[in-house]
Coordinates of C-alpha atoms in Angstrom, one line a residue:
X12 CA -28.9 13.7 -5.3
X13 CA -27.2 11.1 -7.5
X14 CA -24.6 9.2 -5.6
X15 CA -21.3 8.4 -7.3
X16 CA -20.8 4.8 -8.4
X17 CA -17.5 3.1 -7.4
X18 CA -16.5 0.0 -9.3
X19 CA -14.8 -2.5 -7.1
X20 CA -13.0 -5.8 -8.0
X21 CA -12.3 -8.5 -5.4
X22 CA -10.5 -11.8 -5.6
X23 CA -11.4 -15.2 -4.4
X24 CA -7.9 -16.6 -3.8
X25 CA -7.9 -20.2 -2.7
X26 CA -5.1 -22.5 -1.6
X27 CA -6.0 -26.2 -1.2
X28 CA -9.5 -25.9 0.5
X29 CA -8.9 -22.5 2.1
X30 CA -9.8 -18.9 1.2
X31 CA -7.7 -15.8 1.7
X32 CA -9.4 -13.1 3.7
X33 CA -8.0 -9.7 4.9
X34 CA -8.8 -7.4 7.8
X35 CA -9.3 -3.7 6.9
X36 CA -7.1 -1.1 8.7
X37 CA -8.6 0.9 11.5
X38 CA -8.3 4.3 9.7
X39 CA -10.4 3.3 6.7
X40 CA -14.2 2.9 6.2
X41 CA -15.6 -0.4 7.6
X42 CA -12.6 -0.4 10.0
X43 CA -11.4 -3.8 11.1
X44 CA -14.0 -5.6 9.1
X45 CA -12.9 -8.7 7.1
X46 CA -12.9 -8.6 3.3
X47 CA -11.5 -10.2 0.2
X48 CA -8.5 -8.5 -1.3
X49 CA -9.3 -6.0 -4.0
X50 CA -10.3 -2.4 -4.4
X51 CA -11.7 0.4 -6.6
X52 CA -10.8 0.8 -10.3
X53 CA -8.8 3.8 -11.3
X54 CA -9.6 5.9 -14.4
X55 CA -9.2 3.8 -17.5
X56 CA -8.7 0.5 -15.7
X57 CA -10.7 -2.6 -16.2
X58 CA -11.9 -4.6 -13.2
X59 CA -9.3 -7.2 -13.9
X60 CA -6.5 -4.6 -14.2
X61 CA -7.6 -3.1 -10.9
X62 CA -7.5 -6.4 -9.2
X63 CA -4.0 -7.2 -10.4
X64 CA -2.8 -3.8 -9.2
X65 CA -4.6 -4.0 -5.9
X66 CA -3.2 -7.5 -5.1
X67 CA 0.3 -6.2 -5.8
X68 CA -0.2 -3.0 -3.7
X69 CA -2.0 -4.8 -0.8
X70 CA -0.3 -8.2 -0.7
X71 CA 2.8 -7.9 -2.9
X72 CA 1.7 -10.8 -5.1
X73 CA 1.1 -11.3 -8.8
X74 CA -2.1 -12.9 -9.8
X75 CA -3.9 -14.4 -12.7
X76 CA -7.5 -13.3 -12.9
X77 CA -10.0 -16.1 -13.7
X78 CA -13.7 -16.2 -14.2
X79 CA -16.2 -13.7 -12.8
X80 CA -18.0 -15.3 -9.8
X81 CA -20.6 -12.7 -8.8
X82 CA -21.5 -9.0 -9.1
X83 CA -23.4 -7.2 -6.4
X84 CA -24.5 -3.6 -5.8
X85 CA -24.5 -2.1 -2.4
X86 CA -25.7 1.4 -1.5
X87 CA -23.7 3.2 1.2
X88 CA -24.9 6.6 2.6
X89 CA -22.5 8.4 0.3
X90 CA -21.7 6.1 -2.7
X91 CA -23.0 3.1 -4.6
X92 CA -20.5 0.2 -4.8
X93 CA -20.6 -2.2 -7.8
X94 CA -18.6 -5.1 -6.5
X95 CA -17.4 -7.9 -8.8
X96 CA -15.6 -11.0 -7.5
X97 CA -13.3 -13.0 -9.7
X98 CA -11.5 -16.2 -9.1
X99 CA -7.8 -15.6 -8.9
X100 CA -4.6 -17.5 -8.6
X101 CA -1.3 -16.3 -7.1
X102 CA 1.4 -16.5 -9.8
X103 CA 4.3 -15.0 -7.8
X104 CA 5.1 -14.0 -4.3
X105 CA 3.8 -14.8 -0.9
X106 CA 1.0 -12.7 0.5
X107 CA 2.2 -10.0 2.9
X108 CA 0.2 -7.5 5.0
X109 CA 1.1 -4.3 3.3
X110 CA -2.2 -2.6 3.9
X111 CA -4.3 -4.9 6.1
X112 CA -4.2 -5.4 9.9
X113 CA -4.5 -9.2 9.5
X114 CA -4.8 -11.9 6.9
X115 CA -6.0 -15.5 7.2
X116 CA -6.5 -18.6 5.2
X117 CA -9.9 -20.0 6.3
X118 CA -12.3 -22.8 5.3
X119 CA -15.6 -21.8 3.8
X120 CA -17.3 -23.3 6.9
X121 CA -15.4 -20.6 9.0
X122 CA -16.8 -17.6 7.1
X123 CA -19.5 -16.9 9.6
X124 CA -16.9 -16.7 12.4
X125 CA -15.6 -13.4 10.9
X126 CA -17.2 -9.9 10.8
X127 CA -17.3 -9.1 7.1
X128 CA -18.4 -5.8 5.5
X129 CA -22.2 -5.8 5.0
X130 CA -21.7 -5.3 1.3
X131 CA -20.2 -8.8 1.1
X132 CA -23.3 -10.7 2.3
X133 CA -24.4 -12.0 -1.1
X134 CA -20.8 -12.6 -2.1
X135 CA -20.2 -14.7 1.1
X136 CA -23.2 -16.9 0.4
X137 CA -21.9 -17.5 -3.2
X138 CA -18.4 -18.3 -1.9
X139 CA -19.7 -20.8 0.6
X140 CA -21.8 -22.5 -2.0
X141 CA -19.0 -22.6 -4.5
X142 CA -16.4 -23.9 -2.0
X143 CA -18.9 -26.5 -0.6
X144 CA -19.4 -27.8 -4.2
X145 CA -15.6 -28.3 -4.5
X146 CA -15.2 -30.3 -1.4

């Protein structure tokens, strides 16, 4: 059986030396796990357009999408997720929890203190390396 592929865009939003992470709601898959803001593309959307839309829907902020940081593929029991992370900068608004249970600004050194989605493992390693190079 061929599994459907979902294209997901996530944002590495930083402020000073901290990273924005969000906690998934209890009624969704990977309930209460931590993640980077973002989501699936809709029909006809680019990854960048999806990321702008998701940040508005989930955090009520406008963003400017920057460079691609990493792409990973993760196979779930029912789907294959193609996850691409971009650097992003908030251009308007202050992040609000419209969808998530919690939201935090953390240092890269604190990443291992949070229970992230397993699909984010390679992304987390890349983010830690990237942020450590900036400090």
